[in-house]
Each structure stands twice: as C-alpha cells, then as structure tokens.
Coordinates of C-alpha atoms and ligand atoms in Angstrom, one line a residue:
K1 CA -183.6 9.2 14.8
S2 CA -180.9 11.9 15.0
K3 CA -179.3 13.1 11.8
A4 CA -176.1 11.2 12.4
L5 CA -177.8 7.8 12.7
R6 CA -180.7 8.3 10.3
H7 CA -179.1 6.1 7.7
L8 CA -179.0 3.1 10.0
P9 CA -181.7 0.6 10.6
N10 CA -183.2 -0.6 14.0
P11 CA -182.3 -4.2 14.9
P12 CA -184.4 -6.8 13.0
S13 CA -187.9 -7.2 14.2
P14 CA -190.7 -9.8 13.6
K15 CA -193.5 -8.8 11.3
P16 CA -196.3 -8.0 11.7
R17 CA -196.5 -5.8 14.8
L18 CA -200.1 -5.9 16.0
P19 CA -202.1 -3.0 17.3
F20 CA -202.0 -2.6 21.1
V21 CA -200.0 -5.7 21.9
G22 CA -197.1 -5.1 19.6
H23 CA -195.2 -8.4 19.7
L24 CA -196.5 -9.7 23.0
H25 CA -198.3 -12.5 21.3
L26 CA -194.9 -13.9 20.3
L27 CA -193.8 -14.4 23.9
N28 CA -195.8 -17.6 24.2
K29 CA -193.8 -19.4 26.9
P30 CA -194.4 -18.8 30.6
L31 CA -190.8 -17.9 31.2
L32 CA -189.5 -14.8 29.3
H33 CA -185.9 -16.1 28.8
Y34 CA -187.2 -19.1 26.8
S35 CA -189.4 -17.0 24.5
L36 CA -186.5 -14.7 23.9
I37 CA -184.3 -17.6 22.9
D38 CA -186.9 -18.8 20.4
L39 CA -187.0 -15.4 18.8
S40 CA -183.2 -15.0 18.7
E41 CA -183.0 -18.3 16.7
R42 CA -185.1 -16.5 14.0
Y43 CA -183.9 -12.9 14.3
G44 CA -180.3 -13.2 15.5
P45 CA -178.5 -12.2 18.7
L46 CA -179.7 -8.6 18.5
Y47 CA -183.3 -7.9 17.6
S48 CA -186.1 -5.5 18.5
L49 CA -189.7 -6.1 19.7
Y50 CA -192.6 -4.0 20.9
F51 CA -193.9 -4.8 24.3
G52 CA -197.3 -3.2 23.7
S53 CA -196.1 0.2 22.6
M54 CA -192.8 0.0 24.3
P55 CA -189.8 -0.4 22.0
T56 CA -187.6 -3.3 23.4
V57 CA -184.2 -4.5 22.3
V58 CA -182.9 -8.0 23.1
A59 CA -179.2 -8.9 23.3
S60 CA -178.0 -12.5 23.7
T61 CA -174.2 -12.7 23.3
P62 CA -171.3 -11.8 25.6
E63 CA -169.9 -9.5 22.9
L64 CA -173.2 -7.6 22.8
F65 CA -173.4 -7.4 26.6
K66 CA -169.9 -5.9 26.6
L67 CA -170.9 -3.3 24.0
F68 CA -174.0 -2.2 25.9
L69 CA -172.7 -2.5 29.5
Q70 CA -169.1 -1.4 29.0
T71 CA -168.5 0.5 25.8
H72 CA -171.8 2.5 25.7
E73 CA -173.1 2.2 29.2
A74 CA -172.0 5.6 30.6
V75 CA -174.0 7.6 28.0
S76 CA -176.9 5.3 27.0
F77 CA -177.6 2.4 29.3
N78 CA -177.2 3.4 32.9
T79 CA -180.8 3.5 33.9
R80 CA -183.7 1.1 34.6
F81 CA -187.5 1.2 34.3
Q82 CA -189.5 1.2 37.4
T83 CA -193.1 -0.1 38.0
S84 CA -195.6 1.8 40.0
A85 CA -195.5 -0.8 42.8
I86 CA -191.8 -0.3 43.2
R87 CA -192.1 3.4 43.0
R88 CA -194.7 3.5 45.8
L89 CA -193.2 0.9 48.1
T90 CA -189.7 2.3 47.9
Y91 CA -190.9 5.8 48.6
D92 CA -189.9 6.7 45.1
N93 CA -186.3 6.4 46.3
S94 CA -185.2 3.0 45.1
V95 CA -181.4 3.1 44.4
A96 CA -181.9 0.1 42.1
M97 CA -184.5 1.9 40.1
V98 CA -183.9 5.7 40.2
P99 CA -182.5 7.2 37.0
F100 CA -178.7 7.8 36.8
G101 CA -178.1 11.2 38.4
P102 CA -176.8 12.9 41.5
Y103 CA -179.1 11.1 43.9
W104 CA -178.2 7.6 42.5
K105 CA -174.5 8.6 42.6
F106 CA -174.7 9.7 46.2
V107 CA -176.5 6.6 47.5
R108 CA -174.5 4.2 45.4
K109 CA -171.3 5.7 46.9
L110 CA -172.8 5.4 50.3
I111 CA -173.6 1.7 49.8
M112 CA -170.2 0.9 48.4
N113 CA -168.1 2.9 50.9
D114 CA -170.2 2.6 54.1
L115 CA -172.6 -0.3 54.0
L116 CA -171.4 -3.1 51.8
N117 CA -167.7 -2.3 52.0
A118 CA -165.4 -5.1 53.2
T119 CA -164.8 -3.7 56.7
T120 CA -168.4 -3.1 57.6
V121 CA -169.5 -6.4 56.1
N122 CA -166.7 -8.2 58.1
K123 CA -167.8 -6.5 61.3
L124 CA -171.2 -8.0 60.8
R125 CA -169.9 -11.5 60.3
P126 CA -170.9 -12.8 63.8
L127 CA -174.4 -11.8 63.0
R128 CA -174.4 -13.8 59.8
T129 CA -172.8 -16.8 61.5
Q130 CA -175.6 -16.6 64.1
E131 CA -178.3 -16.6 61.4
I132 CA -176.7 -19.7 59.7
R133 CA -176.5 -21.5 63.0
K134 CA -180.2 -20.8 63.5
V135 CA -181.1 -22.5 60.3
L136 CA -178.8 -25.4 61.0
R137 CA -180.5 -25.9 64.3
V138 CA -183.9 -26.1 62.5
F139 CA -182.3 -28.8 60.2
A140 CA -181.0 -30.6 63.3
Q141 CA -184.4 -30.6 64.9
S142 CA -186.0 -32.0 61.8
A143 CA -183.2 -34.7 61.6
K144 CA -184.0 -35.6 65.2
T145 CA -187.7 -36.0 64.7
Q146 CA -187.3 -37.3 61.1
Q147 CA -190.0 -34.9 60.0
P148 CA -189.9 -33.5 56.4
L149 CA -188.6 -29.9 56.3
D150 CA -189.6 -27.3 53.7
I151 CA -186.0 -26.2 52.9
T152 CA -187.1 -23.6 50.3
E153 CA -189.1 -21.9 53.1
E154 CA -186.2 -22.1 55.6
L155 CA -183.9 -20.5 53.0
L156 CA -186.3 -17.5 52.6
K157 CA -186.5 -17.1 56.3
W158 CA -182.7 -17.2 56.5
T159 CA -182.0 -14.5 53.9
N160 CA -184.8 -12.3 55.2
S161 CA -183.6 -12.6 58.7
T162 CA -180.0 -12.0 57.8
I163 CA -180.7 -8.9 55.7
S164 CA -183.0 -7.6 58.4
M165 CA -180.5 -8.1 61.2
M166 CA -177.7 -6.4 59.2
M167 CA -179.9 -3.6 58.1
L168 CA -182.0 -2.9 61.2
G169 CA -180.5 -4.9 64.1
E170 CA -183.8 -6.8 64.5
A171 CA -185.9 -9.1 62.4
E172 CA -189.1 -10.2 64.0
E173 CA -191.7 -7.6 63.0
V174 CA -190.2 -6.5 59.8
K175 CA -189.4 -9.6 58.0
D176 CA -192.9 -10.8 57.2
M177 CA -193.8 -7.4 55.9
A178 CA -190.7 -7.3 53.8
R179 CA -191.7 -10.7 52.2
E180 CA -195.1 -9.3 51.2
T181 CA -193.4 -6.3 49.6
V182 CA -191.0 -8.4 47.6
K183 CA -193.9 -10.7 46.6
I184 CA -195.9 -7.9 45.0
F185 CA -192.8 -6.6 43.2
G186 CA -192.7 -10.1 41.6
E187 CA -196.3 -9.9 40.6
Y188 CA -195.6 -6.6 38.9
S189 CA -192.4 -7.8 37.2
L190 CA -192.1 -7.7 33.5
T191 CA -192.7 -11.4 33.0
D192 CA -196.1 -11.2 34.7
F193 CA -196.9 -8.1 32.8
I194 CA -196.6 -9.9 29.6
W195 CA -197.7 -13.5 30.2
P196 CA -201.0 -13.6 32.0
L197 CA -201.9 -10.2 30.7
K198 CA -205.5 -11.1 31.3
K199 CA -204.9 -11.5 35.0
L200 CA -203.6 -8.0 35.4
K201 CA -206.3 -6.3 37.3
V202 CA -204.7 -3.0 37.8
G203 CA -207.2 -1.5 40.3
Q204 CA -206.9 -4.5 42.6
Y205 CA -203.1 -4.3 42.6
E206 CA -203.1 -0.7 43.4
K207 CA -205.3 -1.4 46.4
R208 CA -203.0 -4.1 47.6
I209 CA -200.0 -1.8 47.1
E210 CA -201.6 0.8 49.3
D211 CA -202.6 -1.8 51.9
I212 CA -199.0 -3.1 52.1
F213 CA -197.6 0.4 52.2
N214 CA -200.0 1.4 55.0
R215 CA -199.0 -1.6 57.1
F216 CA -195.3 -1.5 56.3
D217 CA -194.7 2.2 57.0
P218 CA -195.6 2.3 60.7
V219 CA -193.5 -0.8 61.4
I220 CA -190.4 0.7 59.8
E221 CA -191.1 4.1 61.5
K222 CA -191.1 2.3 64.8
V223 CA -187.8 0.5 64.1
I224 CA -186.2 3.9 63.1
K225 CA -187.4 5.5 66.3
K226 CA -186.0 2.7 68.4
R227 CA -182.7 2.7 66.5
L228 CA -182.3 6.5 66.8
E229 CA -182.4 6.0 70.6
I230 CA -179.8 3.3 70.4
V231 CA -177.5 5.5 68.2
R232 CA -177.9 8.4 70.6
R233 CA -177.1 6.3 73.6
K234 CA -174.1 4.9 71.8
K235 CA -172.8 8.4 71.0
E236 CA -172.9 9.2 74.7
K237 CA -170.9 6.1 75.6
K238 CA -168.5 6.5 72.7
G239 CA -165.0 5.2 73.6
Q240 CA -166.1 3.5 76.8
D241 CA -167.5 0.4 75.3
E242 CA -165.8 -1.8 72.6
E243 CA -169.0 -3.7 72.0
T244 CA -170.9 -0.7 70.7
E245 CA -168.4 -0.5 67.8
Q246 CA -169.2 -4.0 66.8
S247 CA -172.9 -3.7 66.6
V248 CA -173.3 -0.9 64.1
V249 CA -176.0 -1.9 61.7
F250 CA -176.7 -0.2 58.3
L251 CA -179.6 1.8 59.7
D252 CA -177.3 3.4 62.4
T253 CA -174.9 4.6 59.7
L254 CA -177.8 6.0 57.6
L255 CA -179.3 7.8 60.6
E256 CA -176.0 9.3 61.4
Y257 CA -175.8 10.6 57.9
A258 CA -179.3 12.0 58.1
E259 CA -178.1 14.2 61.0
D260 CA -174.8 15.1 59.5
E261 CA -174.9 18.7 58.3
T262 CA -171.7 18.4 56.3
M263 CA -172.9 15.8 53.8
E264 CA -173.0 16.8 50.1
I265 CA -176.6 15.5 49.9
K266 CA -178.5 15.1 53.1
I267 CA -180.2 11.8 53.2
T268 CA -183.9 12.0 54.2
K269 CA -186.0 9.6 56.2
E270 CA -188.0 8.6 53.1
Q271 CA -184.8 7.8 51.3
I272 CA -183.6 5.7 54.2
K273 CA -186.9 3.8 54.1
G274 CA -186.5 3.3 50.4
L275 CA -183.1 1.9 50.8
V276 CA -184.3 -0.6 53.5
V277 CA -187.0 -1.8 51.1
D278 CA -184.4 -2.0 48.3
F279 CA -182.1 -4.2 50.2
F280 CA -184.9 -6.5 51.2
S281 CA -186.2 -6.7 47.6
A282 CA -182.8 -7.1 46.0
G283 CA -181.0 -9.3 48.5
T284 CA -183.5 -11.8 50.0
D285 CA -185.3 -13.8 47.3
S286 CA -182.3 -13.8 45.0
T287 CA -179.9 -15.3 47.5
A288 CA -182.5 -17.8 48.8
V289 CA -183.4 -18.9 45.3
A290 CA -179.8 -19.4 44.2
T291 CA -179.1 -21.4 47.4
D292 CA -182.1 -23.6 46.7
W293 CA -180.9 -24.3 43.1
A294 CA -177.4 -25.2 44.5
L295 CA -178.8 -27.7 47.0
A296 CA -181.0 -29.2 44.3
E297 CA -178.0 -29.6 42.0
L298 CA -176.0 -31.2 44.8
I299 CA -178.8 -33.7 45.5
N300 CA -179.0 -34.6 41.8
N301 CA -175.2 -34.8 41.4
P302 CA -173.9 -37.1 44.1
R303 CA -170.4 -37.0 42.6
V304 CA -170.2 -33.2 43.0
L305 CA -171.6 -33.5 46.6
Q306 CA -169.0 -36.2 47.5
K307 CA -166.2 -34.1 46.2
A308 CA -167.4 -31.0 48.0
R309 CA -167.7 -33.0 51.2
E310 CA -164.2 -34.3 50.9
E311 CA -163.0 -30.7 50.5
V312 CA -164.9 -29.5 53.6
E313 CA -163.7 -32.4 55.7
S314 CA -160.1 -32.0 54.7
V315 CA -160.0 -28.2 55.2
V316 CA -162.4 -27.8 58.2
G317 CA -162.6 -31.3 59.7
K318 CA -165.4 -32.7 61.7
D319 CA -164.8 -31.0 65.1
R320 CA -165.9 -27.5 64.4
L321 CA -168.5 -25.8 62.2
V322 CA -167.6 -24.2 58.9
D323 CA -167.1 -20.4 59.2
E324 CA -167.3 -17.7 56.6
A325 CA -163.5 -17.3 56.8
D326 CA -163.0 -20.9 55.7
L327 CA -164.4 -20.0 52.3
Q328 CA -161.1 -18.7 51.0
N329 CA -159.7 -22.3 51.5
L330 CA -162.7 -24.0 49.8
P331 CA -162.2 -23.5 46.0
Y332 CA -164.5 -26.3 45.1
I333 CA -167.4 -24.8 47.1
R334 CA -166.7 -21.5 45.4
A335 CA -166.8 -23.2 42.0
I336 CA -170.2 -24.8 43.0
V337 CA -171.5 -21.3 43.7
K338 CA -170.3 -20.0 40.3
E339 CA -171.7 -23.1 38.5
T340 CA -175.1 -22.5 40.1
F341 CA -175.2 -18.9 38.9
R342 CA -174.2 -20.0 35.4
M343 CA -177.1 -22.4 35.1
H344 CA -179.6 -20.8 37.3
P345 CA -179.2 -17.0 37.4
P346 CA -182.0 -15.8 39.8
L347 CA -182.5 -12.9 37.4
P348 CA -182.3 -14.6 34.0
V349 CA -182.9 -11.4 32.1
V350 CA -181.2 -8.2 33.2
K351 CA -183.0 -5.1 32.3
R352 CA -181.9 -1.5 31.5
K353 CA -183.3 1.5 29.7
C354 CA -181.8 3.4 26.8
T355 CA -181.5 7.1 27.8
E356 CA -179.7 8.3 24.6
E357 CA -180.0 6.9 21.1
C358 CA -176.9 4.9 20.2
E359 CA -175.4 2.7 17.5
I360 CA -174.5 -0.9 18.3
N361 CA -173.1 -3.2 15.5
G362 CA -174.6 -1.0 12.7
Y363 CA -178.1 -0.7 14.3
V364 CA -179.7 2.2 16.0
I365 CA -180.9 1.5 19.6
P366 CA -183.7 4.1 20.1
E367 CA -183.9 6.4 23.1
G368 CA -186.5 5.1 25.7
A369 CA -186.1 1.5 24.6
L370 CA -186.2 -1.3 27.2
I371 CA -183.0 -3.4 26.9
L372 CA -183.1 -7.1 27.8
F373 CA -179.9 -9.0 28.4
N374 CA -180.6 -12.7 28.2
V375 CA -178.0 -13.8 30.8
W376 CA -179.7 -17.2 31.1
A377 CA -179.2 -18.0 27.4
V378 CA -175.5 -17.1 27.4
G379 CA -174.9 -19.2 30.5
R380 CA -176.2 -22.3 28.6
D381 CA -174.8 -21.5 25.2
P382 CA -172.4 -24.2 23.9
K383 CA -170.5 -21.5 22.0
Y384 CA -169.2 -20.3 25.4
W385 CA -169.4 -23.4 27.6
D386 CA -168.4 -26.9 27.1
R387 CA -171.4 -29.3 27.7
P388 CA -173.4 -26.4 29.1
N389 CA -176.3 -28.5 30.5
E390 CA -174.0 -30.4 32.9
F391 CA -173.5 -29.2 36.4
R392 CA -169.8 -29.4 36.5
P393 CA -168.1 -27.0 38.9
E394 CA -164.7 -28.2 37.8
R395 CA -165.0 -26.0 34.7
F396 CA -164.2 -23.0 37.0
L397 CA -161.0 -24.7 38.3
E398 CA -159.6 -25.9 35.0
T399 CA -157.4 -23.7 32.8
G400 CA -158.7 -23.7 29.3
A401 CA -156.6 -23.8 26.1
E402 CA -155.9 -20.1 26.3
G403 CA -155.7 -20.1 30.0
E404 CA -159.1 -18.5 30.0
V405 CA -161.5 -20.6 31.9
G406 CA -159.9 -20.7 35.4
P407 CA -160.2 -17.2 36.5
I408 CA -163.8 -16.5 35.4
D409 CA -165.5 -14.7 38.3
L410 CA -168.9 -13.1 39.0
R411 CA -167.8 -9.5 39.1
G412 CA -169.1 -8.4 35.7
Q413 CA -165.9 -8.5 33.8
H414 CA -166.5 -11.9 32.1
F415 CA -169.4 -11.2 29.9
Q416 CA -170.3 -14.9 29.4
L417 CA -171.3 -15.0 33.1
L418 CA -173.3 -12.0 34.3
P419 CA -175.8 -13.1 37.0
F420 CA -175.0 -9.9 38.9
G421 CA -175.0 -7.6 35.8
S422 CA -172.0 -5.4 34.9
G423 CA -170.9 -1.8 34.9
R424 CA -172.0 1.1 37.0
R425 CA -175.3 -0.5 38.0
M426 CA -173.9 -3.9 38.7
C427 CA -175.2 -5.6 41.9
P428 CA -173.3 -4.1 44.9
G429 CA -174.3 -7.2 46.9
V430 CA -172.3 -9.7 44.9
N431 CA -169.7 -10.5 47.7
L432 CA -172.3 -10.6 50.5
A433 CA -174.5 -12.9 48.5
T434 CA -171.8 -15.3 47.2
S435 CA -170.0 -15.6 50.6
G436 CA -173.3 -16.2 52.4
M437 CA -174.3 -18.8 50.0
G438 CA -170.9 -20.6 50.0
T439 CA -170.8 -20.7 53.8
F440 CA -174.4 -22.0 54.0
L441 CA -173.7 -24.7 51.4
A442 CA -170.5 -25.8 53.1
S443 CA -172.2 -25.9 56.5
V444 CA -175.1 -28.1 55.2
I445 CA -172.6 -30.4 53.4
Q446 CA -170.6 -30.7 56.5
C447 CA -173.5 -31.5 58.9
F448 CA -176.3 -33.2 56.9
D449 CA -177.3 -35.6 54.3
L450 CA -180.5 -34.4 52.6
Q451 CA -183.0 -37.2 52.0
V452 CA -185.5 -36.1 49.3
V453 CA -189.2 -36.5 50.1
G454 CA -191.4 -37.6 47.2
P455 CA -194.9 -36.4 46.3
K456 CA -196.5 -39.0 48.6
G457 CA -194.5 -37.9 51.6
H458 CA -192.0 -40.8 51.7
I459 CA -188.3 -40.7 51.5
L460 CA -187.0 -41.4 48.0
K461 CA -184.0 -43.9 47.7
G462 CA -181.2 -44.7 45.3
N463 CA -181.3 -43.3 41.7
G464 CA -184.8 -42.2 42.1
A465 CA -183.8 -39.7 44.8
K466 CA -183.8 -36.7 42.5
V467 CA -185.5 -33.4 42.5
S468 CA -187.2 -31.7 39.6
M469 CA -185.4 -28.7 38.0
E470 CA -188.4 -27.0 36.5
E471 CA -188.5 -23.2 36.8
R472 CA -191.4 -20.9 37.8
P473 CA -191.8 -17.3 36.8
G474 CA -191.6 -14.5 39.4
L475 CA -189.4 -11.5 40.4
T476 CA -186.6 -14.0 40.5
V477 CA -186.9 -17.4 38.8
P478 CA -187.1 -20.1 41.5
R479 CA -187.6 -23.9 41.2
E480 CA -191.1 -24.8 40.5
H481 CA -191.5 -27.0 43.5
H482 CA -190.4 -26.4 47.1
L483 CA -187.5 -28.5 48.2
L484 CA -188.8 -31.0 50.8
C485 CA -186.2 -33.1 52.6
V486 CA -185.6 -35.1 55.8
P487 CA -182.1 -34.2 56.9
L488 CA -179.9 -36.9 58.4
A489 CA -177.3 -35.6 60.8
R490 CA -173.8 -36.7 60.1
A491 CA -171.4 -37.8 62.7
G492 CA -169.3 -35.1 64.4
V493 CA -170.1 -31.5 64.6
A494 CA -173.8 -31.8 63.6
S495 CA -174.6 -33.6 66.9
K496 CA -173.5 -30.5 68.8
L497 CA -175.9 -28.2 67.0
L498 CA -178.9 -28.8 69.1
S499 CA -177.1 -28.2 72.3
S500 CA -175.3 -25.1 71.2
Ligands
HEM1 C1 -178.0 -14.1 44.6 C2 -178.1 -12.9 44.9 C3 -178.2 -11.7 44.0 C4 -178.3 -11.6 42.6 C5 -178.4 -12.8 41.6 C6 -178.4 -10.2 42.3 C7 -178.5 -9.8 41.0 C8 -178.6 -8.4 40.7 C9 -178.6 -7.9 39.3 C10 -178.6 -8.8 38.0 C11 -178.7 -6.6 39.4 C12 -178.8 -5.6 38.2 C13 -177.4 -5.4 37.7 C14 -177.2 -4.6 36.4 O1 -178.2 -3.9 36.0 O2 -176.1 -4.6 35.8 C15 -178.7 -6.2 40.8 C16 -178.8 -4.9 41.3 C17 -178.8 -4.6 42.6 N1 -178.6 -5.5 43.7 FE1 -178.3 -7.5 43.6 N2 -178.3 -9.5 43.4 C18 -178.2 -10.4 44.5 C19 -178.1 -10.0 45.9 C20 -178.1 -8.7 46.3 C21 -177.9 -8.4 47.7 C22 -177.6 -9.4 48.9 C23 -178.0 -7.0 47.8 C24 -177.9 -6.1 49.0 C25 -177.8 -6.4 50.2 C26 -178.3 -6.5 46.5 C27 -178.5 -5.2 46.1 C28 -178.6 -4.7 44.9 C29 -178.9 -3.3 44.5 C30 -179.0 -2.2 45.6 C31 -179.0 -3.3 43.1 C32 -179.2 -2.0 42.3 C33 -177.9 -1.4 41.9 C34 -178.0 -0.1 41.1 O3 -179.0 0.0 40.4 O4 -177.1 0.8 41.3 N3 -178.3 -7.6 45.6 N4 -178.6 -7.4 41.6

C-alpha cells in the first residue's frame, strides 16, 4: 500500500484463504452472480476475495457502482483483463480489452464518431429491416407447416447476420466462423475459469484457439480484399451514384482510414480485423440472449403481451409491418426492453481492473485487482425495485414518489440499472442493441402468437404453456433451454410475409 493509504484496511474477506485456490472453493454455485450474492450476505456490499492468487473486489450496490465507475473511474478503473483466447483471436487489438491509453482512445472515438454514431447507424437501417424480415419469414414458414422452430437458434442467426452485414456487407462465410470465435471466448470467460476448474485443459484450448484463428484469418482476409475493391470502385464513381452513399458498411470506413495519411494514428489491417472480431463477440450473443429472455417473459406473462399487442396495433395497425422508426411511438415496448435488461442482464457481472490503488468507503482497493460489479444482484434488489421478481414493464412508465422511476434509462447514469456498464468504457452498442431488440419484439408481437412446445414435442396449452427461466453459464448468461415454439400467424400483415 502507498504511504497515504497504509492506515486503511482492504475490504472484508472470508477466512481462511487457501493455498493455490484462494477463495475459489467458496464460489460453489454454477453461476458466478449467485455465489457472489451469497458472499455479500456475509461480508457486506463491498468485500474482497482471491481468485487463485488474483486479488478480486466485489461491489453490489448502486452507490458503490457510482463511486467506482464515476468518481474514481478515470484514474483507477478504466481497464479490463483479457484472456489469452481473446488476445489471440482479436489480434491483440480488442478495443473492449486493451488497456486505457492512446490506442483505445483512438478506436473508441472512431467507433463513437464514425461507426455507431446516429447518422451511420440510421443509414444502415434498411439493412437491419431486411434482416428482421428474413427471420420473420422463417417464422411464417414454420407457421405454415406448423413445425416447431428453435427460436433461440434463429435469434443467434439474426444477430450474427445483422452485425456481419453492417460490418462487412456480407454474412454467409463469416458468420459461422464468428460464432465459433464467440463460443471459445465464452469457454474462457471467468465463470468457466472458476467453476469446472478441473475441466480446464489448457493445452487443448490453445490448440483450438490456433485452429479457429487459422481458419478465421483467411476468411476475413478475403472479405477485406473484396471490400477494398468495392471501396476503390466507389471512389471512382463518387458523386455519380446516390446508391453508393447508402451502402457504406463499417469495413469501408475503416479501410478508408487505413489509407488516410492524415490520421493521428493510422489504423492497421490487424487492428481492423481485431475490431471485426470485437463487434461480433460483443454484439451478437448479447443481443440474441436478451431477446430470447424478453420473448420468454412475454410467453410467461400474457397480460404484458396483450398490453404490448394493443400498443402495436393502435400505433402501427395491421396493414403494414413494424419499422424501427415506430419505436419512438411504442413506449410500452421500450419499457419491456428495459425490464428484460433489469431482470436478465446478459452480462450479469461487469468486470474491470484496478490500475491505481484507490480508497473507496474507507477501504483500499489494491492495484491490479479484478473488480466485479454484480449488476444482476442490484437489478433484483428489493431496496431499489418494488417487487423485483415480477416482470412488470409499467415500473418504467410510472413516476415514483420523488418523480424518480419514470425516466430511468440504460445509458449508465442510473446506477441501479447497468446492463451496459457505465463511464468511459460503457457499451457503445447500447442504442443499436436496444432498438434492434425493440423492433424485433414489436414485429413478432404484431405478426405471431408463439405456441410453446413441451419436452415431448407437443404444443402446451392454457396455464401450462410456460417456459423455464433457468439460467446457464457462458460468455453471456442465456436461458438454460432453447426456446422451441410453433408460431401461429395472426391475421393481417403476417399473411403477406411469405409473399414479400
Ligand atoms: C444486449 C446487448 C449488449 C449488452 C448487454 C452489452 C453489454 C456490454 C457491457 C456490460 C460492456 C462493458 C461496459 C463497462 O465496462 O462499463 C460492453 C462493452 C462493449 N460493447 Fe456491448 N453490449 C451489447 C451489445 C453490443 C453491441 C451491439 C456492440 C457493437 C456493435 C457492442 C460493443 C461493445 C464494445 C466494443 C464494448 C467495449 C467498450 C470499451 O471497452 O471501450 N455491444 N457491452
């Protein structure tokens, strides 16, 4: 400890700390956020652990989140840990994982100003609409044949294809590779590191990482080559063709920057590839998992579904399909999205690293410590939410006693709701993810009833038509079981889907 902080203790910690494993033996539930809740009941909202030999600090109140991620973030908590799988597969250039510094600042600015800014994202709206229509047609086909549909799988295809199209202008070859990459990140995530420690066969993982890398790299190389050609051709035609303006995907912008001699930092091809992997790993599973939770909640809460349907029918009607632009007039759908993130944050524990020793609430947080923010626990804490285990989107539309509840949003300023983190390293994809999810939900609500398929393959009826809300560990936390349904097309616009 530095001289100034020497008189202060570290946050309370369980005793004893065992050799080699530290406190890993205390994380005895398969899902990290539950083990952390158990420990916080004994050691309070701020406590420390050793994950093996790694000092770890756990925070589980909005007040603490604010101290870490607002008051002290700039100096002490603006960096993350990276695993060797992530390092290799993002070409050691993951914007999500690189330490705070000039390269992170440069790429983050580029993401905010040129890729995920409102204008660029708006220009790519037709592309997102097309991807949603594609999934709706798969639903319609299944409604026609009355065959069960693995909706969880369709959601993953949808988000993969959408990110791939926006990033690269194509999806076919890349998206399966991208899914493999994201999968191995999951296997290497902290949860898996701790829980089935026995299963961790490092040598085997490394071989798989190399194998994925060696297959992914030529595919992405090929896409870059192809896109460079397109960018060059577009340059030659500049001004002559309105359409070329419309179809600028993220990779085009990045390739232009790579050739721009006037940039403060010149982006390299490796860095571009890293960013492509980053967007796949950060944006696909997370959005699909959240949408899956939302659909499951709608199935289990017919009252909410009915109210949402009334809203969609009164705002959009039955003659045309929902569009992303409708979302601003669909407050109840937007509240459903927030309520889903409150109860089911796809990343239940947000992680940072302490880069400079610091005092929080009279305790010293040591340099190098892993910091865990139990976002899941706060989202379900009755101190901050009325009847927290009820899926009740209305809570986001009501004005609380102090006028507080209504305006709560997902942008990292309301510390009781942080599914996208907060501060400098907050998720830059929050708008893209929430608007995609809202549009998708409203479209499905408008066009289909989802009939749940039971374990024996038959359609469940009446009060028994519910789905399980168990969780499974991974890079994100999805539902334990895939969502299997037979969609039933609703009168009106759904009937046109197959012919469009
Ligand atoms: C439901 C969907 C999503 C969830 C729940 C989610 C959640 C998160 C969280 C919790 C973080 C860490 C924030 C922090 O440390 O404060 C993060 C970072 C990040 N997310 Fe997302 N995200 C989602 C979708 C997306 C999408 C669609 C993209 C991009 C297309 C994206 C790109 C990123 C990037 C690049 C980072 C790293 C930012 C940095 O370190 O500077 N995310 N996300």
